[in-house]
JSON list of C-alpha atoms in Angstrom, two decimals:
[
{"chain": "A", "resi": 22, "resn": "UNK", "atom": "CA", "xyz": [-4.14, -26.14, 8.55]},
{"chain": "A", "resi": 23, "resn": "UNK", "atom": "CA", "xyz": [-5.25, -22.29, 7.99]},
{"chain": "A", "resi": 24, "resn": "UNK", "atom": "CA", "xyz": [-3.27, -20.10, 7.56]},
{"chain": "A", "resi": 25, "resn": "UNK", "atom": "CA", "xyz": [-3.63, -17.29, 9.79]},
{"chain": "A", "resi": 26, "resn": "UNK", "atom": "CA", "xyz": [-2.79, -14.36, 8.29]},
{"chain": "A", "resi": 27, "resn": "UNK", "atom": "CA", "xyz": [-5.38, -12.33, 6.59]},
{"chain": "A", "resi": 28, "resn": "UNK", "atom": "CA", "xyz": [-5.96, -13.02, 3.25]},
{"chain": "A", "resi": 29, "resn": "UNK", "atom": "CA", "xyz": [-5.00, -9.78, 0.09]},
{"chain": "A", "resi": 30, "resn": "UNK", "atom": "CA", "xyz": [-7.64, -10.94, -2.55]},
{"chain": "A", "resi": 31, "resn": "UNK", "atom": "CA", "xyz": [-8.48, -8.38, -5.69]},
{"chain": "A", "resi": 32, "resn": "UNK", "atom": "CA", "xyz": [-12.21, -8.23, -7.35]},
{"chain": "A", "resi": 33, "resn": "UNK", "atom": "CA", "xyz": [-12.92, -10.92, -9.45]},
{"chain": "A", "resi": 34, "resn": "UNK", "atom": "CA", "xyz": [-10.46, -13.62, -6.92]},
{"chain": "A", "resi": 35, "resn": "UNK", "atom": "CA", "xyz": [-7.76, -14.12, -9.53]},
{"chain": "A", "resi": 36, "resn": "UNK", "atom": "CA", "xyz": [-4.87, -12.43, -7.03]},
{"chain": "A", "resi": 37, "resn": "UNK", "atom": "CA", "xyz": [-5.08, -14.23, -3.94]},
{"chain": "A", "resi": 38, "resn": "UNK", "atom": "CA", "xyz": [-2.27, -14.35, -1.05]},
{"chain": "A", "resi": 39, "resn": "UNK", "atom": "CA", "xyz": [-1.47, -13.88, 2.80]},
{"chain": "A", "resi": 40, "resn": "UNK", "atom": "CA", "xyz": [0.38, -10.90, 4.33]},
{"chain": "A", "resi": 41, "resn": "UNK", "atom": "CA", "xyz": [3.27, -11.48, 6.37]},
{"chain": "A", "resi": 42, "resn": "UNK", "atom": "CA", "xyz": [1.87, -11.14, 9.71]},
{"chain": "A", "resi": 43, "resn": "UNK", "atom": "CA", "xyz": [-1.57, -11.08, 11.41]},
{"chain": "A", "resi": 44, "resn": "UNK", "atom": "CA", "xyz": [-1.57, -6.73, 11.41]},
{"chain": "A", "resi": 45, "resn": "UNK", "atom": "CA", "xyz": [-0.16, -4.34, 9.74]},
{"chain": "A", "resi": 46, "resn": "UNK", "atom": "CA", "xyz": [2.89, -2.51, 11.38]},
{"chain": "A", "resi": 47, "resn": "UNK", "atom": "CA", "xyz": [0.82, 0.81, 10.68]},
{"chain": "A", "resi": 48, "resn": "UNK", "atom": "CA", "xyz": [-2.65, 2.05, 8.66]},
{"chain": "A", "resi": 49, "resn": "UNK", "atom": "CA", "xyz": [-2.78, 5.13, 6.38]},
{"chain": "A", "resi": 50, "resn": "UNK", "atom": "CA", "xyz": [-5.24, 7.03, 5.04]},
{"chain": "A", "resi": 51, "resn": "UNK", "atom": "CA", "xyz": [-3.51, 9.12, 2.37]},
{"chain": "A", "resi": 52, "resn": "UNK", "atom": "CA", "xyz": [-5.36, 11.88, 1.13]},
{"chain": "A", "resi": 53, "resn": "UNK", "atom": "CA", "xyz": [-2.21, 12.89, -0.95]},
{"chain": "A", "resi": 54, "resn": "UNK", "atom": "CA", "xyz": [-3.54, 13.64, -5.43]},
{"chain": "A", "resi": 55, "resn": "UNK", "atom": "CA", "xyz": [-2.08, 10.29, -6.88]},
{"chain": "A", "resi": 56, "resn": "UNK", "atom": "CA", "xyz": [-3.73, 8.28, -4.13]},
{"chain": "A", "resi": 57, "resn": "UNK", "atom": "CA", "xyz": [-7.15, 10.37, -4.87]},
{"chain": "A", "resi": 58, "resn": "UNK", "atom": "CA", "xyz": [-6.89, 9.53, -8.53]},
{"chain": "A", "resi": 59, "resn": "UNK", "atom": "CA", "xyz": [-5.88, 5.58, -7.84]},
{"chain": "A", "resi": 60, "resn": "UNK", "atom": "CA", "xyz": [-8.78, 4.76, -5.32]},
{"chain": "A", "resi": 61, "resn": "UNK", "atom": "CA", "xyz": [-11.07, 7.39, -7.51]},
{"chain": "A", "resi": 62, "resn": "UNK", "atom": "CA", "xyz": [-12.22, 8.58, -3.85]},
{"chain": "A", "resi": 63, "resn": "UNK", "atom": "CA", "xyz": [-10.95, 11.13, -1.73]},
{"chain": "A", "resi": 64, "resn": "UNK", "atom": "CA", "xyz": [-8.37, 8.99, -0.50]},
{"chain": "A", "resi": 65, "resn": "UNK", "atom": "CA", "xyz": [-6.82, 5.82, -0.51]},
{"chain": "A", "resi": 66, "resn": "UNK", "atom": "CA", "xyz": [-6.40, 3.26, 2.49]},
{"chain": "A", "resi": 67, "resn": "UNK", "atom": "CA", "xyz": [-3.17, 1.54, 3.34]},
{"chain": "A", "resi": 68, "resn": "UNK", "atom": "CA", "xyz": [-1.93, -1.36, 5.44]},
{"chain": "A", "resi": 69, "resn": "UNK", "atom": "CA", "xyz": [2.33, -1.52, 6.01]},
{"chain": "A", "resi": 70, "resn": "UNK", "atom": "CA", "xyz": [3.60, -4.97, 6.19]},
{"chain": "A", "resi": 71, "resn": "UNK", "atom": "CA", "xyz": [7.04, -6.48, 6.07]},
{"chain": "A", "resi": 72, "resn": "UNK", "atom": "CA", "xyz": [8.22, -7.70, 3.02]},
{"chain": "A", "resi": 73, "resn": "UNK", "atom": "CA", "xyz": [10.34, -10.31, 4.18]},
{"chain": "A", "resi": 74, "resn": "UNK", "atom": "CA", "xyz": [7.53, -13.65, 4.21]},
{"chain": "A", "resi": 75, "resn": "UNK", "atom": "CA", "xyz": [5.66, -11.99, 1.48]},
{"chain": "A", "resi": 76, "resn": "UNK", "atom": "CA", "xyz": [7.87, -11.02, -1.09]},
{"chain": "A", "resi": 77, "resn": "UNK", "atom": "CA", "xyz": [8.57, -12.26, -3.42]},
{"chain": "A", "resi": 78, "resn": "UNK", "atom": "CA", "xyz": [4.90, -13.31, -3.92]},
{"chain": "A", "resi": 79, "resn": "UNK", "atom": "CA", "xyz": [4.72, -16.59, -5.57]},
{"chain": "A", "resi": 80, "resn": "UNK", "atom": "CA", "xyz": [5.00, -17.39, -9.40]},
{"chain": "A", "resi": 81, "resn": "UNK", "atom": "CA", "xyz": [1.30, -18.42, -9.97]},
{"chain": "A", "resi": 82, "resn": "UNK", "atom": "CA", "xyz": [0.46, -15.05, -8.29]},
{"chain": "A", "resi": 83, "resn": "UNK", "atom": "CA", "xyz": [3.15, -13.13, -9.95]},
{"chain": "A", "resi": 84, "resn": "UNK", "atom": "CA", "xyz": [1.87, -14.24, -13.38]},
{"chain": "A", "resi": 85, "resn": "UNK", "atom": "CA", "xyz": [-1.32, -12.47, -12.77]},
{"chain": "A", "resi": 86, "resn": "UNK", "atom": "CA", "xyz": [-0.17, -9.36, -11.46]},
{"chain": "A", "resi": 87, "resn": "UNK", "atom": "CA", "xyz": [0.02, -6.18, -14.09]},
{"chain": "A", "resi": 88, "resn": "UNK", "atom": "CA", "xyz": [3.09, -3.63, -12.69]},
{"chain": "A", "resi": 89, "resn": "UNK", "atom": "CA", "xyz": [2.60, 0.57, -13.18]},
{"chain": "A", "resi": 90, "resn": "UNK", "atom": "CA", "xyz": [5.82, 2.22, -12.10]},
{"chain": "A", "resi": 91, "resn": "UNK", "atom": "CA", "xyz": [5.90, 6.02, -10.95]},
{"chain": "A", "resi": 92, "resn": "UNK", "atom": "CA", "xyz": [8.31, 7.81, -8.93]},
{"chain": "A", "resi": 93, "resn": "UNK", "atom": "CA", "xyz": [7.00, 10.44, -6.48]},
{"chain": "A", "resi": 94, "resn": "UNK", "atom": "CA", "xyz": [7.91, 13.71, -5.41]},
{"chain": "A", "resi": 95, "resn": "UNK", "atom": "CA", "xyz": [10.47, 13.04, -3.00]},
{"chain": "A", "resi": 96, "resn": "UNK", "atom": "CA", "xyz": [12.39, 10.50, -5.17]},
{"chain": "A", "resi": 97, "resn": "UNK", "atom": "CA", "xyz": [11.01, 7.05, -4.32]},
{"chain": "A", "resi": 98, "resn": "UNK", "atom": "CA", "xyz": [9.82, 4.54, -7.30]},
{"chain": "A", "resi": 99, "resn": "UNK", "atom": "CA", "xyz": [6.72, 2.57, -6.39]},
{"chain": "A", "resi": 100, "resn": "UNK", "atom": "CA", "xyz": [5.86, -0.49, -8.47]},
{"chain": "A", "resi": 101, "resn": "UNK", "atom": "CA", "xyz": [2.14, -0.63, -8.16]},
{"chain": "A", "resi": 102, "resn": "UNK", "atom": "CA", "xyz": [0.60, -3.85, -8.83]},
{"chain": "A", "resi": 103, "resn": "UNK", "atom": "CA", "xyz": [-2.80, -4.38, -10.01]},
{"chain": "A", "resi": 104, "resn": "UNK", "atom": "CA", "xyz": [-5.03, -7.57, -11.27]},
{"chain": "A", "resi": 105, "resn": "UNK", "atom": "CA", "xyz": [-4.72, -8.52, -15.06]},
{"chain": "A", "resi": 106, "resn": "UNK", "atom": "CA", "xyz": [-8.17, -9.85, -15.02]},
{"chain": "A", "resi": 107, "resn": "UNK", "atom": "CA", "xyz": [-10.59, -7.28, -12.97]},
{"chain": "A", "resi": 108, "resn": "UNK", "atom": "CA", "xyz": [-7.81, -4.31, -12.73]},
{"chain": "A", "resi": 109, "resn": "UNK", "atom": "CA", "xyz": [-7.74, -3.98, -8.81]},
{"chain": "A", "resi": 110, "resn": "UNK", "atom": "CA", "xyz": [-4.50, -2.36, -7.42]},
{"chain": "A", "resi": 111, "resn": "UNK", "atom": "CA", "xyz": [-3.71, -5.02, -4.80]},
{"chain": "A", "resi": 112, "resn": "UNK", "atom": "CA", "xyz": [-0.31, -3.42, -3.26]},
{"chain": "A", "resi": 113, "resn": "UNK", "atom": "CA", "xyz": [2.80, -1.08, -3.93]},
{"chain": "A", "resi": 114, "resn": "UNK", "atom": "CA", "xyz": [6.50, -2.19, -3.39]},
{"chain": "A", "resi": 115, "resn": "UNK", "atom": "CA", "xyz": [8.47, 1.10, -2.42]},
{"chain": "A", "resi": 116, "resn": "UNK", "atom": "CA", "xyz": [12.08, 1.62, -3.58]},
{"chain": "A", "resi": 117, "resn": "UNK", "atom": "CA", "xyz": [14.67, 4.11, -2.54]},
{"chain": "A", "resi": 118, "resn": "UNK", "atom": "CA", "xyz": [16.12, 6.56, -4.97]},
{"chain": "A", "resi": 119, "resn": "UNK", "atom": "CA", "xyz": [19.37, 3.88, -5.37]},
{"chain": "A", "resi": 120, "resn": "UNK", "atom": "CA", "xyz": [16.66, 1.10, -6.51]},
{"chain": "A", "resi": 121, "resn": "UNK", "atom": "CA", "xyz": [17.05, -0.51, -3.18]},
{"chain": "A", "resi": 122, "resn": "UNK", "atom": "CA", "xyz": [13.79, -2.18, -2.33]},
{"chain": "A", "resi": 123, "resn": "UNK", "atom": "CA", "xyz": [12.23, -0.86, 1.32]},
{"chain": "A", "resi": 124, "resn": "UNK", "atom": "CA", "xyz": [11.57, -3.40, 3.88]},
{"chain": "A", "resi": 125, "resn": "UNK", "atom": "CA", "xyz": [7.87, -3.09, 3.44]},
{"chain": "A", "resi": 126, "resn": "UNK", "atom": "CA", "xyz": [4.94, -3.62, 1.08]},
{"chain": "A", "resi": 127, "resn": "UNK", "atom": "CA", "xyz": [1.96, -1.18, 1.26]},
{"chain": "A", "resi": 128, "resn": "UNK", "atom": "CA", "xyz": [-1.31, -2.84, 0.28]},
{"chain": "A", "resi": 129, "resn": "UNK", "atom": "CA", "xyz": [-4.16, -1.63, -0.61]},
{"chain": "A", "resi": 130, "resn": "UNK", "atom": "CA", "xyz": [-6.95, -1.30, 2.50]},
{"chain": "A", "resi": 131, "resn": "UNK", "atom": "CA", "xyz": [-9.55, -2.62, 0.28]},
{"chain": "A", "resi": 132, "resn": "UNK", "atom": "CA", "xyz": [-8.52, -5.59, -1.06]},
{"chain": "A", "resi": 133, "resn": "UNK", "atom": "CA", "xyz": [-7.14, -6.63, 2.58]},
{"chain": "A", "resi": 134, "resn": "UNK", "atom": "CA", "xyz": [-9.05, -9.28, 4.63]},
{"chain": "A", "resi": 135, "resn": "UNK", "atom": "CA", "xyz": [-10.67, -7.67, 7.79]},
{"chain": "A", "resi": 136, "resn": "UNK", "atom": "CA", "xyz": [-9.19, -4.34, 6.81]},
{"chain": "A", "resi": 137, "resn": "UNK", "atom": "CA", "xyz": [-9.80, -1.89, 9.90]},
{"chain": "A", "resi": 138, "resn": "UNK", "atom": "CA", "xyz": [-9.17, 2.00, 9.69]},
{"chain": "A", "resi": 139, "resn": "UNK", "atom": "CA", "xyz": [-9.11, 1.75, 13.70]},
{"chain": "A", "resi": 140, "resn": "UNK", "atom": "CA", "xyz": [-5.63, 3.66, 14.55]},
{"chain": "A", "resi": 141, "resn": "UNK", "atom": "CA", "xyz": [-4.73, 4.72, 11.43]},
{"chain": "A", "resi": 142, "resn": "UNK", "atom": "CA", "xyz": [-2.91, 7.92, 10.85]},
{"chain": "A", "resi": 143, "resn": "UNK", "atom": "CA", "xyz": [-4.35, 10.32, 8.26]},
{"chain": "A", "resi": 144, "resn": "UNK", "atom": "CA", "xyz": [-1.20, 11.36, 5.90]},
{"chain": "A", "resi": 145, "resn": "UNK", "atom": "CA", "xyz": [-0.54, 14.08, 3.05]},
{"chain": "A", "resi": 146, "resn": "UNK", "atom": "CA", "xyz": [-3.50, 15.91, 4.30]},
{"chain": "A", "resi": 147, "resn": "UNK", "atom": "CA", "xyz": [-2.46, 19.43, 2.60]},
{"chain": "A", "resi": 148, "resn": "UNK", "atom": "CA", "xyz": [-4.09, 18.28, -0.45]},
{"chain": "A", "resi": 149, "resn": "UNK", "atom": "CA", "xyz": [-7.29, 16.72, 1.88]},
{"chain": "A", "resi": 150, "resn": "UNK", "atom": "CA", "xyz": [-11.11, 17.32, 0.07]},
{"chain": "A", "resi": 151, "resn": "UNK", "atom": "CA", "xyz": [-12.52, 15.90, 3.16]},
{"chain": "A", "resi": 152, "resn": "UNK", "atom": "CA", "xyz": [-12.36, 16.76, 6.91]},
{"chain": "A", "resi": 153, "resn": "UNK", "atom": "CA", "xyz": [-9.32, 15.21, 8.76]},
{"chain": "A", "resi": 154, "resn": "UNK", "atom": "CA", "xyz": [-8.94, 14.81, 12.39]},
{"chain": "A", "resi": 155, "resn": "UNK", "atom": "CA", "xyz": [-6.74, 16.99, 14.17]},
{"chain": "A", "resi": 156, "resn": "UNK", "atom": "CA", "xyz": [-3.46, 15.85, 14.58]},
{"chain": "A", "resi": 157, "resn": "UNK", "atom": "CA", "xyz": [-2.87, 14.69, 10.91]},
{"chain": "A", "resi": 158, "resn": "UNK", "atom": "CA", "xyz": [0.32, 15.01, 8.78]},
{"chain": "A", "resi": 159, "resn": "UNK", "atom": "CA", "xyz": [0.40, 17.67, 6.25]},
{"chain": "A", "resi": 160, "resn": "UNK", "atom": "CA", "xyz": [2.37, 15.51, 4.15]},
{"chain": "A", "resi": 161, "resn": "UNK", "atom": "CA", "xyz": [3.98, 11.74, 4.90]},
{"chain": "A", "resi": 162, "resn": "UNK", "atom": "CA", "xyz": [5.49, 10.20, 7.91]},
{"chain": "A", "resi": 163, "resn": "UNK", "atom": "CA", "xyz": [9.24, 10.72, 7.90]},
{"chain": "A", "resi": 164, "resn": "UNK", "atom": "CA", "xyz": [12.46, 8.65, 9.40]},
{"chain": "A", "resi": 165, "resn": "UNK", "atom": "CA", "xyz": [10.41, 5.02, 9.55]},
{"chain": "A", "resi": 166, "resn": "UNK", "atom": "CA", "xyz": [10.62, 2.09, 7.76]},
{"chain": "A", "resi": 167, "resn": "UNK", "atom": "CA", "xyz": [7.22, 2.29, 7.79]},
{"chain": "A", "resi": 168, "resn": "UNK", "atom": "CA", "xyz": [6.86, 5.34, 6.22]},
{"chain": "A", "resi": 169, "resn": "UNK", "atom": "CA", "xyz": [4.53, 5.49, 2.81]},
{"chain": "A", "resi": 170, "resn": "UNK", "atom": "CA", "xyz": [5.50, 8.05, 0.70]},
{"chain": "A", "resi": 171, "resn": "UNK", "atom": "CA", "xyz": [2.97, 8.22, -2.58]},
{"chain": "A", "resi": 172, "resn": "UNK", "atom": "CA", "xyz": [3.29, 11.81, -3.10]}
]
């Protein structure tokens, strides 16, 4: 059988794996500087789901998977994961200042399966080079386990 959830595939097809649930629990489009440089756009797409049924991903996926660690502005440390063969970033696993993972994995918008920008909430805007709608954070969302701080 299927499975049902969409598919997180990089480039080249060497990272392959299914997210936790059939849609994400929110979509950003971060138009913060480190997600500007990482998508070399104007900003960077993201899809929230839980970790719990994803992570930890499995070994033969794991094996493939290169790890970049930064920590941002407001003390989080995000392992970002990217493709050892064609360099995609594929997601980022957020952890709190203690080194306590967060209950959710951000990945990447354009190496998700039937990726849709439909809802999504424009984030870290103060630092936007494109028009945002109305209604946009100036920086991330705050209080949520859902919140994606890259900043």
């Amino acid at each position: 059988m299927a499975n049902p959830y969409p598919k997180v595939q990089c480039q080249c097809g060497a990272i392959s794996f299914h997210t936790s649930r059939p849609k994400p629990l929110a979509v950003y489009i971060c138009h913060c500087t480190e997600c500007r440089k990482q998508s070399s756009s104007a900003f960077g797409t993201s899809a929230i789901f839980p970790a719990k049924g994803m992570w930890p991903l499995p070994e033969d996926v794991q094996s493939k998977l290169g790890k970049w660690t930064r920590t941002s502005d407001k003390g989080t440390t995000l392992e970002c994961y990217f493709c050892k063969e064609c360099g995609v970033r594929v997601l980022h696993r957020p952890l709190l200042p203690n080194g306590t993972p967060k209950p959710t994995l951000t990945i990447k918008g354009g190496a998700l399966e039937g990726f849709s920008v439909e809802g999504a909430r424009h984030i870290w805007t103060k630092s936007a080079v494109v028009p945002v709608p109305e209604g946009s954070w100036l920086e991330s969302p705050e209080g949520s386990d859902v919140e994606m701080v890259e900043e």
